[in-house]
PDB file of C-alpha atoms and ligand atoms in Angstrom:
ATOM      1  CA  MET A   1     -10.844 225.188 179.431  1.00  0.00           C
ATOM      2  CA  ASN A   2      -7.960 222.753 179.148  1.00  0.00           C
ATOM      3  CA  VAL A   3      -8.242 220.417 182.134  1.00  0.00           C
ATOM      4  CA  LEU A   4      -5.476 218.051 183.185  1.00  0.00           C
ATOM      5  CA  ILE A   5      -6.315 215.225 185.615  1.00  0.00           C
ATOM      6  CA  ILE A   6      -3.439 213.672 187.523  1.00  0.00           C
ATOM      7  CA  TYR A   7      -4.842 210.354 188.724  1.00  0.00           C
ATOM      8  CA  ALA A   8      -3.181 208.045 191.244  1.00  0.00           C
ATOM      9  CA  HIS A   9      -5.080 204.827 191.974  1.00  0.00           C
ATOM     10  CA  LEU A  10      -4.140 201.241 191.153  1.00  0.00           C
ATOM     11  CA  GLU A  11      -7.659 199.947 190.563  1.00  0.00           C
ATOM     12  CA  PRO A  12      -9.835 201.235 187.702  1.00  0.00           C
ATOM     13  CA  LYS A  13     -13.009 199.996 189.496  1.00  0.00           C
ATOM     14  CA  SER A  14     -12.173 201.944 192.689  1.00  0.00           C
ATOM     15  CA  PHE A  15     -14.129 204.970 193.859  1.00  0.00           C
ATOM     16  CA  ASN A  16     -11.209 207.158 192.822  1.00  0.00           C
ATOM     17  CA  GLY A  17     -11.500 205.573 189.383  1.00  0.00           C
ATOM     18  CA  ALA A  18     -15.227 206.419 189.345  1.00  0.00           C
ATOM     19  CA  LEU A  19     -14.526 210.064 190.275  1.00  0.00           C
ATOM     20  CA  LYS A  20     -11.859 210.297 187.567  1.00  0.00           C
ATOM     21  CA  ASP A  21     -14.150 208.731 184.930  1.00  0.00           C
ATOM     22  CA  LEU A  22     -16.975 211.063 185.941  1.00  0.00           C
ATOM     23  CA  ALA A  23     -14.697 214.091 185.574  1.00  0.00           C
ATOM     24  CA  VAL A  24     -13.560 212.986 182.116  1.00  0.00           C
ATOM     25  CA  SER A  25     -17.102 212.380 180.845  1.00  0.00           C
ATOM     26  CA  GLU A  26     -18.731 215.448 182.427  1.00  0.00           C
ATOM     27  CA  LEU A  27     -15.989 217.902 181.497  1.00  0.00           C
ATOM     28  CA  THR A  28     -15.805 216.568 177.950  1.00  0.00           C
ATOM     29  CA  SER A  29     -19.576 216.846 177.542  1.00  0.00           C
ATOM     30  CA  LEU A  30     -19.373 220.438 178.815  1.00  0.00           C
ATOM     31  CA  GLY A  31     -16.944 221.237 175.991  1.00  0.00           C
ATOM     32  CA  HIS A  32     -13.683 221.249 177.951  1.00  0.00           C
ATOM     33  CA  GLN A  33     -10.522 219.635 176.593  1.00  0.00           C
ATOM     34  CA  VAL A  34      -9.392 216.908 179.005  1.00  0.00           C
ATOM     35  CA  LYS A  35      -6.091 215.044 179.383  1.00  0.00           C
ATOM     36  CA  VAL A  36      -5.403 212.380 182.026  1.00  0.00           C
ATOM     37  CA  SER A  37      -2.094 211.280 183.479  1.00  0.00           C
ATOM     38  CA  ASP A  38      -2.969 207.843 184.876  1.00  0.00           C
ATOM     39  CA  LEU A  39       0.207 207.427 186.911  1.00  0.00           C
ATOM     40  CA  TYR A  40      -0.050 203.700 187.713  1.00  0.00           C
ATOM     41  CA  ALA A  41      -1.121 202.804 184.160  1.00  0.00           C
ATOM     42  CA  MET A  42       1.854 204.832 182.897  1.00  0.00           C
ATOM     43  CA  ASN A  43       4.102 203.057 185.409  1.00  0.00           C
ATOM     44  CA  PHE A  44       5.289 206.547 186.275  1.00  0.00           C
ATOM     45  CA  LYS A  45       8.698 206.492 187.937  1.00  0.00           C
ATOM     46  CA  ALA A  46       8.293 207.812 191.485  1.00  0.00           C
ATOM     47  CA  VAL A  47      11.932 208.035 192.574  1.00  0.00           C
ATOM     48  CA  ALA A  48      13.946 211.148 191.768  1.00  0.00           C
ATOM     49  CA  ASP A  49      17.467 210.245 190.652  1.00  0.00           C
ATOM     50  CA  GLN A  50      20.248 210.752 188.058  1.00  0.00           C
ATOM     51  CA  ASP A  51      18.187 209.115 185.304  1.00  0.00           C
ATOM     52  CA  ASP A  52      15.918 212.174 185.302  1.00  0.00           C
ATOM     53  CA  PHE A  53      18.481 214.095 183.223  1.00  0.00           C
ATOM     54  CA  ASP A  54      20.035 213.554 179.796  1.00  0.00           C
ATOM     55  CA  THR A  55      23.265 215.103 181.048  1.00  0.00           C
ATOM     56  CA  ILE A  56      24.627 215.649 184.572  1.00  0.00           C
ATOM     57  CA  GLN A  57      26.247 219.022 185.181  1.00  0.00           C
ATOM     58  CA  ASP A  58      28.305 218.105 188.246  1.00  0.00           C
ATOM     59  CA  GLU A  59      29.531 214.496 188.172  1.00  0.00           C
ATOM     60  CA  ASN A  60      31.442 214.958 191.468  1.00  0.00           C
ATOM     61  CA  PHE A  61      28.518 216.029 193.649  1.00  0.00           C
ATOM     62  CA  PHE A  62      24.988 215.237 192.579  1.00  0.00           C
ATOM     63  CA  LYS A  63      22.557 217.910 193.754  1.00  0.00           C
ATOM     64  CA  TYR A  64      19.071 217.267 192.409  1.00  0.00           C
ATOM     65  CA  GLN A  65      17.808 220.879 192.424  1.00  0.00           C
ATOM     66  CA  ILE A  66      20.907 222.174 190.600  1.00  0.00           C
ATOM     67  CA  GLU A  67      20.557 219.497 187.955  1.00  0.00           C
ATOM     68  CA  GLN A  68      16.861 220.376 187.626  1.00  0.00           C
ATOM     69  CA  GLY A  69      17.746 224.041 187.066  1.00  0.00           C
ATOM     70  CA  ASN A  70      20.279 223.040 184.432  1.00  0.00           C
ATOM     71  CA  ALA A  71      17.843 220.698 182.710  1.00  0.00           C
ATOM     72  CA  ALA A  72      15.197 223.450 182.619  1.00  0.00           C
ATOM     73  CA  LYS A  73      17.660 225.744 180.815  1.00  0.00           C
ATOM     74  CA  THR A  74      18.912 223.119 178.384  1.00  0.00           C
ATOM     75  CA  ASN A  75      15.719 221.118 177.837  1.00  0.00           C
ATOM     76  CA  SER A  76      17.428 218.012 179.114  1.00  0.00           C
ATOM     77  CA  PHE A  77      14.875 216.427 181.454  1.00  0.00           C
ATOM     78  CA  SER A  78      14.093 212.773 180.747  1.00  0.00           C
ATOM     79  CA  ASP A  79      11.195 212.306 178.321  1.00  0.00           C
ATOM     80  CA  ASP A  80       8.620 211.278 180.969  1.00  0.00           C
ATOM     81  CA  ILE A  81       9.206 214.520 182.910  1.00  0.00           C
ATOM     82  CA  GLN A  82       9.102 216.689 179.781  1.00  0.00           C
ATOM     83  CA  VAL A  83       5.782 215.163 178.712  1.00  0.00           C
ATOM     84  CA  GLU A  84       4.189 215.982 182.093  1.00  0.00           C
ATOM     85  CA  GLN A  85       5.616 219.521 182.085  1.00  0.00           C
ATOM     86  CA  GLU A  86       4.197 220.055 178.603  1.00  0.00           C
ATOM     87  CA  LYS A  87       0.748 218.960 179.842  1.00  0.00           C
ATOM     88  CA  LEU A  88       1.001 221.493 182.688  1.00  0.00           C
ATOM     89  CA  ARG A  89       1.886 224.276 180.229  1.00  0.00           C
ATOM     90  CA  TRP A  90      -1.199 223.298 178.232  1.00  0.00           C
ATOM     91  CA  ALA A  91      -3.566 223.163 181.221  1.00  0.00           C
ATOM     92  CA  ASP A  92      -5.768 225.942 182.600  1.00  0.00           C
ATOM     93  CA  PHE A  93      -7.032 223.783 185.463  1.00  0.00           C
ATOM     94  CA  VAL A  94      -5.399 220.758 187.102  1.00  0.00           C
ATOM     95  CA  ILE A  95      -7.327 218.149 189.120  1.00  0.00           C
ATOM     96  CA  PHE A  96      -5.419 215.776 191.398  1.00  0.00           C
ATOM     97  CA  GLN A  97      -7.443 212.598 192.045  1.00  0.00           C
ATOM     98  CA  PHE A  98      -6.033 210.321 194.753  1.00  0.00           C
ATOM     99  CA  PRO A  99      -6.851 208.393 197.951  1.00  0.00           C
ATOM    100  CA  LEU A 100      -5.442 209.952 201.129  1.00  0.00           C
ATOM    101  CA  TRP A 101      -2.466 207.828 202.179  1.00  0.00           C
ATOM    102  CA  TRP A 102      -0.673 208.560 205.436  1.00  0.00           C
ATOM    103  CA  TYR A 103      -2.268 212.023 205.536  1.00  0.00           C
ATOM    104  CA  SER A 104      -0.772 212.719 202.136  1.00  0.00           C
ATOM    105  CA  VAL A 105      -0.602 211.558 198.524  1.00  0.00           C
ATOM    106  CA  PRO A 106       0.421 208.032 197.422  1.00  0.00           C
ATOM    107  CA  ALA A 107       4.165 207.770 196.736  1.00  0.00           C
ATOM    108  CA  ILE A 108       3.677 207.629 192.974  1.00  0.00           C
ATOM    109  CA  LEU A 109       2.043 211.069 193.093  1.00  0.00           C
ATOM    110  CA  LYS A 110       4.601 212.437 195.537  1.00  0.00           C
ATOM    111  CA  GLY A 111       7.270 211.307 193.067  1.00  0.00           C
ATOM    112  CA  TRP A 112       5.400 213.090 190.285  1.00  0.00           C
ATOM    113  CA  PHE A 113       5.646 216.330 192.314  1.00  0.00           C
ATOM    114  CA  ASP A 114       9.318 215.735 193.155  1.00  0.00           C
ATOM    115  CA  ARG A 115      10.271 215.172 189.536  1.00  0.00           C
ATOM    116  CA  VAL A 116       7.838 217.301 187.489  1.00  0.00           C
ATOM    117  CA  PHE A 117       7.543 220.395 189.730  1.00  0.00           C
ATOM    118  CA  ALA A 118      11.196 221.093 189.032  1.00  0.00           C
ATOM    119  CA  SER A 119      13.420 223.946 190.085  1.00  0.00           C
ATOM    120  CA  GLY A 120      13.763 226.182 187.042  1.00  0.00           C
ATOM    121  CA  PHE A 121      10.308 225.136 185.860  1.00  0.00           C
ATOM    122  CA  VAL A 122       7.836 225.944 188.647  1.00  0.00           C
ATOM    123  CA  TYR A 123      10.117 227.846 191.041  1.00  0.00           C
ATOM    124  CA  GLY A 124      13.634 229.237 191.225  1.00  0.00           C
ATOM    125  CA  LYS A 125      15.726 232.415 191.340  1.00  0.00           C
ATOM    126  CA  ASP A 126      14.527 233.652 187.958  1.00  0.00           C
ATOM    127  CA  ILE A 127      10.917 232.654 188.522  1.00  0.00           C
ATOM    128  CA  GLY A 128       9.836 233.115 192.137  1.00  0.00           C
ATOM    129  CA  ARG A 129       7.351 231.044 194.096  1.00  0.00           C
ATOM    130  CA  TYR A 130       3.774 231.089 195.396  1.00  0.00           C
ATOM    131  CA  ASP A 131       1.851 233.823 193.529  1.00  0.00           C
ATOM    132  CA  LYS A 132       4.930 234.295 191.316  1.00  0.00           C
ATOM    133  CA  GLY A 133       5.550 230.577 190.708  1.00  0.00           C
ATOM    134  CA  GLY A 134       6.033 229.185 187.230  1.00  0.00           C
ATOM    135  CA  LEU A 135       2.493 227.792 186.917  1.00  0.00           C
ATOM    136  CA  LYS A 136       0.733 231.056 187.779  1.00  0.00           C
ATOM    137  CA  GLY A 137      -2.460 231.784 185.889  1.00  0.00           C
ATOM    138  CA  ARG A 138      -3.701 228.228 186.361  1.00  0.00           C
ATOM    139  CA  LYS A 139      -6.038 226.785 188.992  1.00  0.00           C
ATOM    140  CA  ALA A 140      -5.845 223.417 190.717  1.00  0.00           C
ATOM    141  CA  MET A 141      -8.116 221.248 192.855  1.00  0.00           C
ATOM    142  CA  LEU A 142      -7.458 218.263 195.089  1.00  0.00           C
ATOM    143  CA  SER A 143     -10.107 215.547 194.834  1.00  0.00           C
ATOM    144  CA  THR A 144      -9.447 212.943 197.473  1.00  0.00           C
ATOM    145  CA  THR A 145     -11.052 210.082 199.403  1.00  0.00           C
ATOM    146  CA  THR A 146     -10.497 209.029 202.998  1.00  0.00           C
ATOM    147  CA  GLY A 147     -10.651 205.954 205.192  1.00  0.00           C
ATOM    148  CA  SER A 148     -11.520 207.941 208.344  1.00  0.00           C
ATOM    149  CA  PRO A 149     -14.855 209.742 208.743  1.00  0.00           C
ATOM    150  CA  GLU A 150     -15.426 213.470 208.367  1.00  0.00           C
ATOM    151  CA  TYR A 151     -15.841 214.015 212.118  1.00  0.00           C
ATOM    152  CA  ALA A 152     -12.330 212.634 212.747  1.00  0.00           C
ATOM    153  CA  TYR A 153     -10.917 215.381 210.499  1.00  0.00           C
ATOM    154  CA  THR A 154     -12.293 218.333 212.491  1.00  0.00           C
ATOM    155  CA  PRO A 155     -10.141 220.724 214.582  1.00  0.00           C
ATOM    156  CA  TYR A 156     -10.647 218.637 217.759  1.00  0.00           C
ATOM    157  CA  GLY A 157     -11.033 215.332 215.916  1.00  0.00           C
ATOM    158  CA  MET A 158      -8.577 212.463 216.214  1.00  0.00           C
ATOM    159  CA  ASP A 159      -7.017 213.053 212.794  1.00  0.00           C
ATOM    160  CA  GLY A 160      -7.000 216.857 212.913  1.00  0.00           C
ATOM    161  CA  ASP A 161      -8.467 219.557 210.701  1.00  0.00           C
ATOM    162  CA  ILE A 162      -8.383 218.227 207.137  1.00  0.00           C
ATOM    163  CA  HIS A 163      -7.764 221.691 205.662  1.00  0.00           C
ATOM    164  CA  GLU A 164      -5.263 223.201 208.093  1.00  0.00           C
ATOM    165  CA  LYS A 165      -3.333 220.103 209.157  1.00  0.00           C
ATOM    166  CA  ILE A 166      -3.712 217.466 206.453  1.00  0.00           C
ATOM    167  CA  LEU A 167      -4.146 219.047 203.024  1.00  0.00           C
ATOM    168  CA  TYR A 168      -2.249 222.288 203.762  1.00  0.00           C
ATOM    169  CA  HIS A 169       1.131 220.802 202.854  1.00  0.00           C
ATOM    170  CA  ILE A 170      -0.231 219.838 199.438  1.00  0.00           C
ATOM    171  CA  ASN A 171      -2.368 222.893 198.718  1.00  0.00           C
ATOM    172  CA  HIS A 172       0.093 225.446 200.045  1.00  0.00           C
ATOM    173  CA  GLY A 173       3.428 223.606 199.935  1.00  0.00           C
ATOM    174  CA  MET A 174       3.084 222.056 196.478  1.00  0.00           C
ATOM    175  CA  LEU A 175       0.295 223.626 194.405  1.00  0.00           C
ATOM    176  CA  TYR A 176       0.477 227.245 195.580  1.00  0.00           C
ATOM    177  CA  PHE A 177       4.291 227.120 195.897  1.00  0.00           C
ATOM    178  CA  ALA A 178       4.394 226.244 192.190  1.00  0.00           C
ATOM    179  CA  GLY A 179       2.195 229.205 191.269  1.00  0.00           C
ATOM    180  CA  LEU A 180      -1.097 227.320 190.924  1.00  0.00           C
ATOM    181  CA  GLU A 181      -4.187 228.874 192.524  1.00  0.00           C
ATOM    182  CA  PRO A 182      -5.688 226.111 194.686  1.00  0.00           C
ATOM    183  CA  VAL A 183      -9.468 225.994 194.976  1.00  0.00           C
ATOM    184  CA  GLU A 184     -11.435 224.289 197.737  1.00  0.00           C
ATOM    185  CA  PRO A 185     -10.807 220.524 197.676  1.00  0.00           C
ATOM    186  CA  PHE A 186     -13.445 217.896 196.982  1.00  0.00           C
ATOM    187  CA  ILE A 187     -13.459 215.217 199.665  1.00  0.00           C
ATOM    188  CA  ALA A 188     -15.399 211.928 199.569  1.00  0.00           C
ATOM    189  CA  TRP A 189     -15.344 210.632 203.136  1.00  0.00           C
ATOM    190  CA  THR A 190     -15.046 206.865 203.671  1.00  0.00           C
ATOM    191  CA  PRO A 191     -16.444 205.861 200.258  1.00  0.00           C
ATOM    192  CA  ALA A 192     -15.735 202.206 201.034  1.00  0.00           C
ATOM    193  CA  ARG A 193     -18.497 202.199 203.699  1.00  0.00           C
ATOM    194  CA  ASP A 194     -21.909 202.568 202.036  1.00  0.00           C
ATOM    195  CA  GLU A 195     -23.494 202.828 198.634  1.00  0.00           C
ATOM    196  CA  GLU A 196     -25.847 205.679 199.577  1.00  0.00           C
ATOM    197  CA  ASN A 197     -23.023 208.096 200.350  1.00  0.00           C
ATOM    198  CA  ARG A 198     -21.117 207.017 197.261  1.00  0.00           C
ATOM    199  CA  GLN A 199     -24.046 208.066 195.045  1.00  0.00           C
ATOM    200  CA  ARG A 200     -24.294 211.367 196.913  1.00  0.00           C
ATOM    201  CA  TYR A 201     -20.592 212.076 196.420  1.00  0.00           C
ATOM    202  CA  LEU A 202     -20.806 211.329 192.712  1.00  0.00           C
ATOM    203  CA  SER A 203     -23.767 213.663 192.404  1.00  0.00           C
ATOM    204  CA  GLU A 204     -22.030 216.432 194.408  1.00  0.00           C
ATOM    205  CA  TYR A 205     -18.881 216.032 192.342  1.00  0.00           C
ATOM    206  CA  ARG A 206     -20.900 216.261 189.109  1.00  0.00           C
ATOM    207  CA  SER A 207     -22.407 219.585 190.282  1.00  0.00           C
ATOM    208  CA  ARG A 208     -18.994 220.882 191.208  1.00  0.00           C
ATOM    209  CA  LEU A 209     -17.564 219.977 187.802  1.00  0.00           C
ATOM    210  CA  HIS A 210     -20.357 222.006 186.217  1.00  0.00           C
ATOM    211  CA  ARG A 211     -19.139 225.159 187.986  1.00  0.00           C
ATOM    212  CA  LEU A 212     -15.414 224.593 187.829  1.00  0.00           C
ATOM    213  CA  SER A 213     -14.551 228.246 187.273  1.00  0.00           C
ATOM    214  CA  GLU A 214     -16.734 229.334 190.227  1.00  0.00           C
ATOM    215  CA  ILE A 215     -15.196 227.129 192.928  1.00  0.00           C
ATOM    216  CA  PRO A 216     -13.799 229.508 195.586  1.00  0.00           C
ATOM    217  CA  SER A 217     -10.011 229.725 195.770  1.00  0.00           C
ATOM    218  CA  ILE A 218      -8.251 229.121 199.077  1.00  0.00           C
ATOM    219  CA  PRO A 219      -7.306 232.631 200.282  1.00  0.00           C
ATOM    220  CA  TYR A 220      -3.541 232.275 200.706  1.00  0.00           C
ATOM    221  CA  HIS A 221      -1.415 235.395 201.147  1.00  0.00           C
ATOM    222  CA  PRO A 222       0.640 236.685 198.204  1.00  0.00           C
ATOM    223  CA  THR A 223       4.393 236.964 198.783  1.00  0.00           C
ATOM    224  CA  SER A 224       4.052 240.763 199.042  1.00  0.00           C
ATOM    225  CA  HIS A 225       2.286 240.248 202.392  1.00  0.00           C
ATOM    226  CA  TYR A 226       5.495 238.875 203.939  1.00  0.00           C
ATOM    227  CA  ASP A 227       8.543 240.821 205.113  1.00  0.00           C
ATOM    228  CA  ASN A 228      12.212 240.045 204.369  1.00  0.00           C
ATOM    229  CA  ASN A 229      12.259 237.509 207.198  1.00  0.00           C
ATOM    230  CA  HIS A 230       9.302 235.673 205.618  1.00  0.00           C
ATOM    231  CA  GLN A 231       7.006 236.883 208.412  1.00  0.00           C
ATOM    232  CA  LEU A 232       3.446 237.906 207.654  1.00  0.00           C
ATOM    233  CA  LYS A 233       3.333 241.697 207.908  1.00  0.00           C
ATOM    234  CA  VAL A 234       1.379 242.900 210.943  1.00  0.00           C
ATOM    235  CA  GLU A 235      -1.330 244.572 208.852  1.00  0.00           C
ATOM    236  CA  TYR A 236      -2.273 241.210 207.281  1.00  0.00           C
ATOM    237  CA  ARG A 237      -2.518 239.200 210.509  1.00  0.00           C
TER     238      ARG A 237
HETATM  239  C1  FAD B   1      -1.139 202.937 202.457  1.00  0.00           C
HETATM  240  C2  FAD B   1      -2.466 203.497 202.888  1.00  0.00           C
HETATM  241  C3  FAD B   1      -2.490 204.589 203.703  1.00  0.00           C
HETATM  242  C4  FAD B   1      -3.717 205.146 204.100  1.00  0.00           C
HETATM  243  N1  FAD B   1      -3.715 206.279 204.880  1.00  0.00           N
HETATM  244  C5  FAD B   1      -4.877 206.859 205.201  1.00  0.00           C
HETATM  245  C6  FAD B   1      -4.888 208.075 205.960  1.00  0.00           C
HETATM  246  O1  FAD B   1      -3.857 208.650 206.319  1.00  0.00           O
HETATM  247  N2  FAD B   1      -6.089 208.625 206.250  1.00  0.00           N
HETATM  248  C7  FAD B   1      -7.283 208.044 205.872  1.00  0.00           C
HETATM  249  O2  FAD B   1      -8.349 208.597 206.162  1.00  0.00           O
HETATM  250  N3  FAD B   1      -7.290 206.894 205.145  1.00  0.00           N
HETATM  251  C8  FAD B   1      -6.127 206.307 204.793  1.00  0.00           C
HETATM  252  N4  FAD B   1      -6.136 205.158 204.027  1.00  0.00           N
HETATM  253  C9  FAD B   1      -7.446 204.661 203.508  1.00  0.00           C
HETATM  254  C10 FAD B   1      -7.719 205.169 202.090  1.00  0.00           C
HETATM  255  O3  FAD B   1      -7.699 206.579 202.062  1.00  0.00           O
HETATM  256  C11 FAD B   1      -9.084 204.688 201.579  1.00  0.00           C
HETATM  257  O4  FAD B   1      -9.033 203.275 201.546  1.00  0.00           O
HETATM  258  C12 FAD B   1      -9.401 205.235 200.216  1.00  0.00           C
HETATM  259  O5  FAD B   1      -9.473 206.624 200.248  1.00  0.00           O
HETATM  260  C13 FAD B   1     -10.726 204.686 199.697  1.00  0.00           C
HETATM  261  O6  FAD B   1     -10.899 205.099 198.363  1.00  0.00           O
HETATM  262  P1  FAD B   1     -10.875 204.028 197.161  1.00  0.00           P
HETATM  263  O7  FAD B   1     -11.084 204.727 195.872  1.00  0.00           O
HETATM  264  O8  FAD B   1      -9.629 203.202 197.281  1.00  0.00           O
HETATM  265  O9  FAD B   1     -12.153 203.210 197.558  1.00  0.00           O
HETATM  266  P2  FAD B   1     -12.570 201.742 197.079  1.00  0.00           P
HETATM  267  O10 FAD B   1     -12.407 200.854 198.252  1.00  0.00           O
HETATM  268  O11 FAD B   1     -11.917 201.357 195.815  1.00  0.00           O
HETATM  269  O12 FAD B   1     -14.045 202.027 196.691  1.00  0.00           O
HETATM  270  C14 FAD B   1     -15.091 201.977 197.600  1.00  0.00           C
HETATM  271  C15 FAD B   1     -16.274 201.341 196.948  1.00  0.00           C
HETATM  272  O13 FAD B   1     -16.790 202.172 195.895  1.00  0.00           O
HETATM  273  C16 FAD B   1     -17.326 201.303 194.921  1.00  0.00           C
HETATM  274  N5  FAD B   1     -17.506 202.013 193.652  1.00  0.00           N
HETATM  275  C17 FAD B   1     -16.633 202.176 192.648  1.00  0.00           C
HETATM  276  N6  FAD B   1     -17.200 202.847 191.637  1.00  0.00           N
HETATM  277  C18 FAD B   1     -18.456 203.157 192.020  1.00  0.00           C
HETATM  278  C19 FAD B   1     -19.524 203.862 191.413  1.00  0.00           C
HETATM  279  N7  FAD B   1     -19.423 204.400 190.195  1.00  0.00           N
HETATM  280  N8  FAD B   1     -20.679 203.978 192.100  1.00  0.00           N
HETATM  281  C20 FAD B   1     -20.821 203.465 193.331  1.00  0.00           C
HETATM  282  N9  FAD B   1     -19.839 202.762 193.954  1.00  0.00           N
HETATM  283  C21 FAD B   1     -18.673 202.618 193.309  1.00  0.00           C
HETATM  284  C22 FAD B   1     -16.309 200.185 194.863  1.00  0.00           C
HETATM  285  O14 FAD B   1     -16.868 199.047 194.265  1.00  0.00           O
HETATM  286  C23 FAD B   1     -15.991 199.985 196.326  1.00  0.00           C
HETATM  287  O15 FAD B   1     -16.874 199.052 196.897  1.00  0.00           O
HETATM  288  C24 FAD B   1      -4.939 204.565 203.656  1.00  0.00           C
HETATM  289  C25 FAD B   1      -4.907 203.439 202.831  1.00  0.00           C
HETATM  290  C26 FAD B   1      -3.688 202.900 202.461  1.00  0.00           C
HETATM  291  C27 FAD B   1      -3.670 201.682 201.559  1.00  0.00           C
END
């Protein structure tokens, strides 16, 4: 498989760095092709703006999505965006490696989504979204670390259910929206706390990497299960 790792951590010696390094070495030794986008090392631009396009279609009123659609048709995204989009076309499986920040992804990764998951590339009138999104046929997995413990991220826990309340907006709102098929996330809880758990997480992650194609997908509904008002049809509730 062609595996793309989108990695967002400032410190190479961090636990996120260790998980990323482990993925590169294990997947490579298993015969996969691996590419890494190390966003901080690349100094990846996080802010979406006019510089993301070689030409601006409407100079009087700048609307980012319209300019994205135009750039997708005319191949006029800035070079850094085009390079990332090319990696996504190449990939069969995308791993996102990041620490959980404010219940979400660090800004540099959010900016990567804003700029790379462009209208006209991963979604749009001519493409669709969710199961019809532009990246369909590819799988994706979140691999994240937390500062709060696992029990805080349960349905009645202080932080809320990690799957339904915290990671849903990434798995459903970004990955699945773009056509990717999200699989169950890998979560290393509070890796900063103790060495014993860190070794366990590395070992669990290694096993997971060995069965990448068998990781269960998150069972989201296809668009055909919704009616014209975007409501889930009664028979699927
Ligand atoms: C802006 C911000 C917002 C945040 N928001 C949230 C939030 O909403 N929810 C939440 O839960 N947390 C939050 N946090 C906390 C954050 O999620 C954690 O600090 C982070 O996930 C810890 O991961 P790390 O890779 O940075 O760990 P590190 O602190 O870098 O690593 C932990 C330890 O692992 C060691 N290590 C590295 N490599 C190895 C190896 N190979 N083997 C064994 N040990 C190794 C390191 O030496 C280090 O001691 C936030 C933090 C910030 C800065």
